[in-house]
GROMACS .gro file of C-alpha atoms in nm:
model
  348
    1UNK     CA    1  -2.379   0.130  -1.522
    2UNK     CA    2  -2.219   0.492  -1.560
    3UNK     CA    3  -2.300   0.839  -1.486
    4UNK     CA    4  -2.209   1.127  -1.715
    5UNK     CA    5  -1.924   1.301  -1.836
    6UNK     CA    6  -1.940   1.676  -2.009
    7UNK     CA    7  -1.674   1.871  -2.136
    8UNK     CA    8  -1.606   2.213  -1.916
    9UNK     CA    9  -1.453   2.524  -1.995
   10UNK     CA   10  -1.067   2.506  -2.131
   11UNK     CA   11  -0.796   2.644  -1.932
   12UNK     CA   12  -0.589   2.948  -2.036
   13UNK     CA   13  -0.278   2.755  -2.047
   14UNK     CA   14  -0.225   2.399  -2.173
   15UNK     CA   15  -0.055   2.207  -1.869
   16UNK     CA   16   0.018   1.882  -1.720
   17UNK     CA   17   0.208   1.810  -1.409
   18UNK     CA   18   0.033   2.083  -1.228
   19UNK     CA   19  -0.155   2.111  -0.898
   20UNK     CA   20  -0.541   2.158  -0.817
   21UNK     CA   21  -0.665   2.267  -0.500
   22UNK     CA   22  -1.027   2.334  -0.364
   23UNK     CA   23  -1.049   2.666  -0.186
   24UNK     CA   24  -1.242   2.738   0.082
   25UNK     CA   25  -1.515   2.918  -0.116
   26UNK     CA   26  -1.561   2.631  -0.352
   27UNK     CA   27  -1.307   2.779  -0.639
   28UNK     CA   28  -1.000   2.562  -0.779
   29UNK     CA   29  -0.648   2.685  -0.818
   30UNK     CA   30  -0.420   2.544  -1.047
   31UNK     CA   31  -0.100   2.600  -1.001
   32UNK     CA   32   0.234   2.578  -1.234
   33UNK     CA   33   0.302   2.242  -1.430
   34UNK     CA   34   0.448   2.184  -1.783
   35UNK     CA   35   0.300   2.315  -2.130
   36UNK     CA   36   0.502   2.352  -2.474
   37UNK     CA   37   0.593   2.693  -2.353
   38UNK     CA   38   0.812   2.503  -2.066
   39UNK     CA   39   0.776   2.472  -1.689
   40UNK     CA   40   0.500   2.743  -1.578
   41UNK     CA   41   0.475   3.016  -1.306
   42UNK     CA   42   0.143   3.129  -1.430
   43UNK     CA   43  -0.174   3.020  -1.245
   44UNK     CA   44  -0.541   2.992  -1.276
   45UNK     CA   45  -0.881   2.999  -1.096
   46UNK     CA   46  -1.168   2.772  -1.173
   47UNK     CA   47  -1.514   2.908  -1.090
   48UNK     CA   48  -1.766   2.594  -1.084
   49UNK     CA   49  -2.080   2.893  -1.054
   50UNK     CA   50  -1.986   3.021  -1.372
   51UNK     CA   51  -1.785   2.754  -1.560
   52UNK     CA   52  -1.469   3.016  -1.582
   53UNK     CA   53  -1.127   2.993  -1.596
   54UNK     CA   54  -0.930   3.329  -1.488
   55UNK     CA   55  -0.555   3.392  -1.462
   56UNK     CA   56  -0.486   3.506  -1.152
   57UNK     CA   57  -0.114   3.605  -0.996
   58UNK     CA   58   0.188   3.433  -1.095
   59UNK     CA   59   0.377   3.230  -0.867
   60UNK     CA   60   0.738   3.369  -0.814
   61UNK     CA   61   0.915   3.104  -0.978
   62UNK     CA   62   0.829   2.820  -1.244
   63UNK     CA   63   0.772   2.463  -1.120
   64UNK     CA   64   0.628   2.123  -1.210
   65UNK     CA   65   0.629   1.822  -0.982
   66UNK     CA   66   0.544   2.036  -0.686
   67UNK     CA   67   0.286   2.015  -0.412
   68UNK     CA   68  -0.008   2.248  -0.339
   69UNK     CA   69  -0.177   2.229   0.017
   70UNK     CA   70  -0.487   2.408   0.153
   71UNK     CA   71  -0.402   2.540   0.537
   72UNK     CA   72  -0.653   2.582   0.796
   73UNK     CA   73  -0.611   2.970   0.749
   74UNK     CA   74  -0.718   2.963   0.383
   75UNK     CA   75  -0.367   3.003   0.244
   76UNK     CA   76  -0.261   2.735  -0.007
   77UNK     CA   77   0.151   2.633   0.071
   78UNK     CA   78   0.344   2.526  -0.261
   79UNK     CA   79   0.659   2.388  -0.210
   80UNK     CA   80   0.942   2.267  -0.405
   81UNK     CA   81   0.954   2.127  -0.767
   82UNK     CA   82   1.188   2.179  -1.050
   83UNK     CA   83   1.226   2.394  -1.355
   84UNK     CA   84   1.522   2.475  -1.615
   85UNK     CA   85   1.745   2.590  -1.318
   86UNK     CA   86   1.674   2.235  -1.141
   87UNK     CA   87   1.520   2.118  -0.833
   88UNK     CA   88   1.431   2.382  -0.571
   89UNK     CA   89   1.370   2.428  -0.196
   90UNK     CA   90   1.159   2.731  -0.242
   91UNK     CA   91   0.809   2.761  -0.080
   92UNK     CA   92   0.534   2.989  -0.135
   93UNK     CA   93   0.187   3.090   0.014
   94UNK     CA   94  -0.119   3.229  -0.199
   95UNK     CA   95  -0.368   3.441  -0.073
   96UNK     CA   96  -0.679   3.420  -0.264
   97UNK     CA   97  -0.865   3.677  -0.106
   98UNK     CA   98  -0.587   3.941  -0.196
   99UNK     CA   99  -0.462   3.736  -0.542
  100UNK     CA  100  -0.116   3.770  -0.402
  101UNK     CA  101   0.194   3.518  -0.357
  102UNK     CA  102   0.408   3.548  -0.054
  103UNK     CA  103   0.732   3.399  -0.040
  104UNK     CA  104   0.787   3.185   0.308
  105UNK     CA  105   1.084   3.014   0.461
  106UNK     CA  106   1.247   2.804   0.192
  107UNK     CA  107   1.259   2.371   0.257
  108UNK     CA  108   1.596   2.272   0.414
  109UNK     CA  109   1.618   2.012   0.142
  110UNK     CA  110   1.549   2.048  -0.257
  111UNK     CA  111   1.317   1.810  -0.394
  112UNK     CA  112   1.078   1.696  -0.689
  113UNK     CA  113   0.823   1.438  -0.665
  114UNK     CA  114   0.761   1.463  -0.324
  115UNK     CA  115   0.443   1.447  -0.119
  116UNK     CA  116   0.294   1.697   0.122
  117UNK     CA  117   0.050   1.629   0.398
  118UNK     CA  118  -0.138   1.840   0.623
  119UNK     CA  119  -0.159   1.671   0.969
  120UNK     CA  120  -0.456   1.717   1.222
  121UNK     CA  121  -0.178   1.948   1.398
  122UNK     CA  122  -0.226   2.194   1.137
  123UNK     CA  123   0.124   2.147   0.999
  124UNK     CA  124   0.263   2.010   0.671
  125UNK     CA  125   0.462   1.716   0.639
  126UNK     CA  126   0.665   1.702   0.347
  127UNK     CA  127   0.853   1.401   0.258
  128UNK     CA  128   1.084   1.220   0.015
  129UNK     CA  129   1.113   1.321  -0.368
  130UNK     CA  130   1.419   1.314  -0.546
  131UNK     CA  131   1.731   1.599  -0.625
  132UNK     CA  132   1.982   1.592  -0.877
  133UNK     CA  133   2.288   1.445  -0.838
  134UNK     CA  134   2.126   1.280  -0.491
  135UNK     CA  135   1.861   1.061  -0.660
  136UNK     CA  136   1.549   0.978  -0.415
  137UNK     CA  137   1.551   1.121  -0.063
  138UNK     CA  138   1.485   1.007   0.260
  139UNK     CA  139   1.422   1.332   0.426
  140UNK     CA  140   1.130   1.473   0.579
  141UNK     CA  141   1.046   1.803   0.755
  142UNK     CA  142   0.763   1.981   0.900
  143UNK     CA  143   0.619   2.333   0.812
  144UNK     CA  144   0.444   2.502   1.083
  145UNK     CA  145   0.218   2.803   0.931
  146UNK     CA  146   0.186   2.984   1.237
  147UNK     CA  147   0.552   3.069   1.249
  148UNK     CA  148   0.652   2.982   0.893
  149UNK     CA  149   0.935   2.769   0.944
  150UNK     CA  150   1.071   2.435   0.868
  151UNK     CA  151   1.223   2.177   1.088
  152UNK     CA  152   1.344   1.827   1.034
  153UNK     CA  153   1.205   1.571   1.142
  154UNK     CA  154   1.350   1.172   1.181
  155UNK     CA  155   1.428   1.060   0.838
  156UNK     CA  156   1.236   0.794   0.657
  157UNK     CA  157   1.332   0.394   0.664
  158UNK     CA  158   1.388   0.413   0.285
  159UNK     CA  159   1.393   0.681   0.034
  160UNK     CA  160   1.069   0.717  -0.177
  161UNK     CA  161   0.996   0.942  -0.477
  162UNK     CA  162   0.641   0.950  -0.666
  163UNK     CA  163   0.495   0.773  -0.396
  164UNK     CA  164   0.180   0.854  -0.217
  165UNK     CA  165   0.105   0.994   0.122
  166UNK     CA  166  -0.241   0.916   0.299
  167UNK     CA  167  -0.344   1.077   0.656
  168UNK     CA  168  -0.524   0.809   0.842
  169UNK     CA  169  -0.775   0.887   1.102
  170UNK     CA  170  -0.562   0.817   1.387
  171UNK     CA  171  -0.324   1.115   1.268
  172UNK     CA  172  -0.036   0.889   1.152
  173UNK     CA  173   0.075   0.939   0.785
  174UNK     CA  174   0.099   0.630   0.566
  175UNK     CA  175   0.382   0.612   0.298
  176UNK     CA  176   0.360   0.387  -0.010
  177UNK     CA  177   0.585   0.333  -0.321
  178UNK     CA  178   0.869   0.153  -0.426
  179UNK     CA  179   1.162   0.251  -0.240
  180UNK     CA  180   1.549   0.335  -0.320
  181UNK     CA  181   1.819   0.316  -0.043
  182UNK     CA  182   1.702   0.200   0.268
  183UNK     CA  183   1.872   0.210   0.607
  184UNK     CA  184   1.831  -0.146   0.678
  185UNK     CA  185   1.754  -0.451   0.431
  186UNK     CA  186   1.401  -0.407   0.289
  187UNK     CA  187   1.164  -0.533   0.027
  188UNK     CA  188   1.072  -0.325  -0.274
  189UNK     CA  189   0.750  -0.363  -0.156
  190UNK     CA  190   0.809  -0.141   0.151
  191UNK     CA  191   0.540   0.087   0.328
  192UNK     CA  192   0.617   0.306   0.643
  193UNK     CA  193   0.423   0.513   0.879
  194UNK     CA  194   0.475   0.847   1.034
  195UNK     CA  195   0.374   0.921   1.377
  196UNK     CA  196   0.342   1.278   1.443
  197UNK     CA  197   0.356   1.261   1.830
  198UNK     CA  198   0.672   1.064   1.828
  199UNK     CA  199   0.850   1.226   1.533
  200UNK     CA  200   0.925   0.894   1.385
  201UNK     CA  201   0.898   0.663   1.128
  202UNK     CA  202   0.778   0.286   1.162
  203UNK     CA  203   0.793   0.001   0.926
  204UNK     CA  204   0.472  -0.129   0.849
  205UNK     CA  205   0.373  -0.439   0.656
  206UNK     CA  206   0.476  -0.453   0.300
  207UNK     CA  207   0.235  -0.429  -0.014
  208UNK     CA  208   0.173  -0.704  -0.225
  209UNK     CA  209   0.337  -0.518  -0.534
  210UNK     CA  210   0.606  -0.283  -0.533
  211UNK     CA  211   0.457   0.032  -0.729
  212UNK     CA  212   0.513   0.420  -0.791
  213UNK     CA  213   0.293   0.655  -0.992
  214UNK     CA  214   0.037   0.510  -0.857
  215UNK     CA  215  -0.272   0.667  -0.634
  216UNK     CA  216  -0.366   0.600  -0.273
  217UNK     CA  217  -0.738   0.718  -0.170
  218UNK     CA  218  -0.867   0.703   0.221
  219UNK     CA  219  -1.204   0.527   0.218
  220UNK     CA  220  -1.470   0.587   0.425
  221UNK     CA  221  -1.417   0.295   0.650
  222UNK     CA  222  -1.066   0.460   0.721
  223UNK     CA  223  -0.905   0.182   0.487
  224UNK     CA  224  -0.662   0.286   0.205
  225UNK     CA  225  -0.709   0.181  -0.149
  226UNK     CA  226  -0.414   0.149  -0.368
  227UNK     CA  227  -0.438   0.151  -0.739
  228UNK     CA  228  -0.206   0.096  -1.060
  229UNK     CA  229   0.132   0.251  -1.090
  230UNK     CA  230   0.447   0.098  -1.220
  231UNK     CA  231   0.751  -0.060  -1.124
  232UNK     CA  232   1.111   0.019  -1.189
  233UNK     CA  233   1.125  -0.266  -1.482
  234UNK     CA  234   0.856  -0.070  -1.664
  235UNK     CA  235   0.546  -0.301  -1.578
  236UNK     CA  236   0.248  -0.114  -1.557
  237UNK     CA  237  -0.041  -0.253  -1.285
  238UNK     CA  238  -0.384  -0.314  -1.312
  239UNK     CA  239  -0.363  -0.472  -0.921
  240UNK     CA  240  -0.531  -0.265  -0.643
  241UNK     CA  241  -0.459  -0.308  -0.249
  242UNK     CA  242  -0.644  -0.237   0.087
  243UNK     CA  243  -0.452  -0.127   0.377
  244UNK     CA  244  -0.622  -0.161   0.726
  245UNK     CA  245  -0.547   0.067   0.962
  246UNK     CA  246  -0.631  -0.100   1.294
  247UNK     CA  247  -0.452  -0.432   1.164
  248UNK     CA  248  -0.173  -0.301   0.937
  249UNK     CA  249  -0.232  -0.561   0.688
  250UNK     CA  250  -0.244  -0.535   0.348
  251UNK     CA  251  -0.531  -0.760   0.100
  252UNK     CA  252  -0.579  -0.769  -0.241
  253UNK     CA  253  -0.894  -0.674  -0.396
  254UNK     CA  254  -1.043  -0.696  -0.721
  255UNK     CA  255  -0.791  -0.561  -1.036
  256UNK     CA  256  -0.914  -0.230  -1.240
  257UNK     CA  257  -0.998  -0.358  -1.594
  258UNK     CA  258  -0.682  -0.155  -1.748
  259UNK     CA  259  -0.338  -0.133  -1.626
  260UNK     CA  260  -0.238   0.249  -1.535
  261UNK     CA  261  -0.037   0.498  -1.379
  262UNK     CA  262  -0.018   0.875  -1.366
  263UNK     CA  263  -0.387   0.866  -1.289
  264UNK     CA  264  -0.613   1.002  -1.048
  265UNK     CA  265  -0.848   0.838  -0.795
  266UNK     CA  266  -1.123   1.071  -0.623
  267UNK     CA  267  -1.338   0.949  -0.335
  268UNK     CA  268  -1.691   1.068  -0.424
  269UNK     CA  269  -1.976   1.140  -0.181
  270UNK     CA  270  -2.138   0.811  -0.232
  271UNK     CA  271  -1.799   0.624  -0.102
  272UNK     CA  272  -1.705   0.474  -0.436
  273UNK     CA  273  -1.383   0.575  -0.582
  274UNK     CA  274  -1.328   0.696  -0.912
  275UNK     CA  275  -1.022   0.662  -1.128
  276UNK     CA  276  -0.952   0.845  -1.441
  277UNK     CA  277  -0.689   0.849  -1.719
  278UNK     CA  278  -0.336   0.769  -1.672
  279UNK     CA  279  -0.099   0.591  -1.919
  280UNK     CA  280  -0.059   0.211  -2.021
  281UNK     CA  281   0.078   0.171  -2.362
  282UNK     CA  282  -0.084   0.492  -2.443
  283UNK     CA  283  -0.244   0.795  -2.268
  284UNK     CA  284  -0.570   0.636  -2.176
  285UNK     CA  285  -0.935   0.815  -2.169
  286UNK     CA  286  -1.118   0.539  -1.978
  287UNK     CA  287  -1.249   0.573  -1.658
  288UNK     CA  288  -1.407   0.299  -1.358
  289UNK     CA  289  -1.533   0.308  -1.046
  290UNK     CA  290  -1.454   0.125  -0.741
  291UNK     CA  291  -1.747  -0.016  -0.503
  292UNK     CA  292  -1.624  -0.058  -0.136
  293UNK     CA  293  -1.947  -0.275  -0.064
  294UNK     CA  294  -1.860  -0.524  -0.326
  295UNK     CA  295  -1.500  -0.477  -0.411
  296UNK     CA  296  -1.572  -0.467  -0.747
  297UNK     CA  297  -1.481  -0.232  -1.054
  298UNK     CA  298  -1.754  -0.087  -1.269
  299UNK     CA  299  -1.694   0.117  -1.605
  300UNK     CA  300  -1.747   0.489  -1.565
  301UNK     CA  301  -1.731   0.586  -1.932
  302UNK     CA  302  -1.483   0.752  -2.130
  303UNK     CA  303  -1.331   1.100  -2.112
  304UNK     CA  304  -1.357   1.259  -2.429
  305UNK     CA  305  -0.981   1.351  -2.437
  306UNK     CA  306  -0.744   1.066  -2.290
  307UNK     CA  307  -0.511   1.238  -2.015
  308UNK     CA  308  -0.225   1.123  -1.778
  309UNK     CA  309  -0.016   1.366  -1.534
  310UNK     CA  310  -0.363   1.542  -1.509
  311UNK     CA  311  -0.568   1.628  -1.180
  312UNK     CA  312  -0.910   1.563  -1.054
  313UNK     CA  313  -1.081   1.785  -0.786
  314UNK     CA  314  -1.394   1.689  -0.588
  315UNK     CA  315  -1.640   1.994  -0.602
  316UNK     CA  316  -1.866   2.095  -0.339
  317UNK     CA  317  -2.154   2.022  -0.540
  318UNK     CA  318  -2.024   1.626  -0.576
  319UNK     CA  319  -1.901   1.670  -0.932
  320UNK     CA  320  -1.529   1.568  -1.018
  321UNK     CA  321  -1.359   1.828  -1.227
  322UNK     CA  322  -1.053   1.689  -1.447
  323UNK     CA  323  -0.803   1.924  -1.545
  324UNK     CA  324  -0.535   1.894  -1.809
  325UNK     CA  325  -0.299   1.619  -1.854
  326UNK     CA  326  -0.076   1.459  -2.159
  327UNK     CA  327   0.124   1.613  -2.374
  328UNK     CA  328  -0.045   1.771  -2.667
  329UNK     CA  329  -0.282   2.056  -2.791
  330UNK     CA  330  -0.540   1.868  -2.569
  331UNK     CA  331  -0.375   1.960  -2.237
  332UNK     CA  332  -0.596   2.237  -2.188
  333UNK     CA  333  -0.911   2.069  -2.213
  334UNK     CA  334  -1.124   1.987  -1.878
  335UNK     CA  335  -1.410   1.760  -1.798
  336UNK     CA  336  -1.646   1.720  -1.527
  337UNK     CA  337  -1.809   1.406  -1.411
  338UNK     CA  338  -2.166   1.399  -1.262
  339UNK     CA  339  -2.159   1.157  -0.949
  340UNK     CA  340  -2.495   1.048  -0.801
  341UNK     CA  341  -2.502   1.319  -0.551
  342UNK     CA  342  -2.457   1.599  -0.873
  343UNK     CA  343  -2.732   1.406  -1.051
  344UNK     CA  344  -2.942   1.474  -0.772
  345UNK     CA  345  -2.946   1.841  -0.792
  346UNK     CA  346  -2.975   1.833  -1.184
  347UNK     CA  347  -3.309   1.612  -1.176
  348UNK     CA  348  -3.451   1.836  -0.858
   0.00000   0.00000   0.00000
């Protein structure tokens, strides 16, 4: 049994490879990405109470394959990415109450296809990515919002790009994704942990399958569900696996019905995980739900439009807002998934 998809208001500008950040007031900030115009600096804000998009202040630079992180002070930190000038190291902060962007110190390294994780300390850990001429990066750096400064931390054991970074309940960060160059002999299934106390990287057990352009979701039981992705041989996976942070072990769980990469995976209030879209032999409109209590996947209905390189955001109502994706005129469309929590509101 699946719940319900409905169309929502269209974006002002079609886009994919953008970011989506749920702000403290429940609105959703979309930054940058790529459209028929090229790489974008334009940003938009979604108001769920009115189902309306409004254009807001532009970033100082166009960017895609960048990151956006909500800080404890309510500002949004955007880092890196690429545009017509190449891969960038710039970073900037969005103030939603003032609708302004402010430049902050540049990162130490230019990077695109990296990750940014807000640690329990409030600092932001930026990891990996790629830089033209250098390929995958093994570097990592920390941003301190209180002083607006970047500092280098220990390099990863392996370089990673289009990987995932998951904040664990113990404060460590799990990196998964098929690695490039490694400082020691490693498997293509390598995953590693960042310890913010020791400022050090620790090799952990290998995943069962090497993958990138996958998704990783921290579940309510604190385990991490890794779904789909592809490998360097262009094989696409429907396989999924679970990381246990208490034992550092990976175990396989049931496979999705469809192989997919560049999809989204969102933890719902009921503890299930909603996977949407992605790419297989073509762009996908299918979605499916993972139930951690049974380890099984069930169909969650089709979105109206197929999409990949989109975003999916859990709203405060429990609904999921899916935005953009694909490389066509449909990349301005948005849709909403009604979870069990949000349907309770409808029928009250």
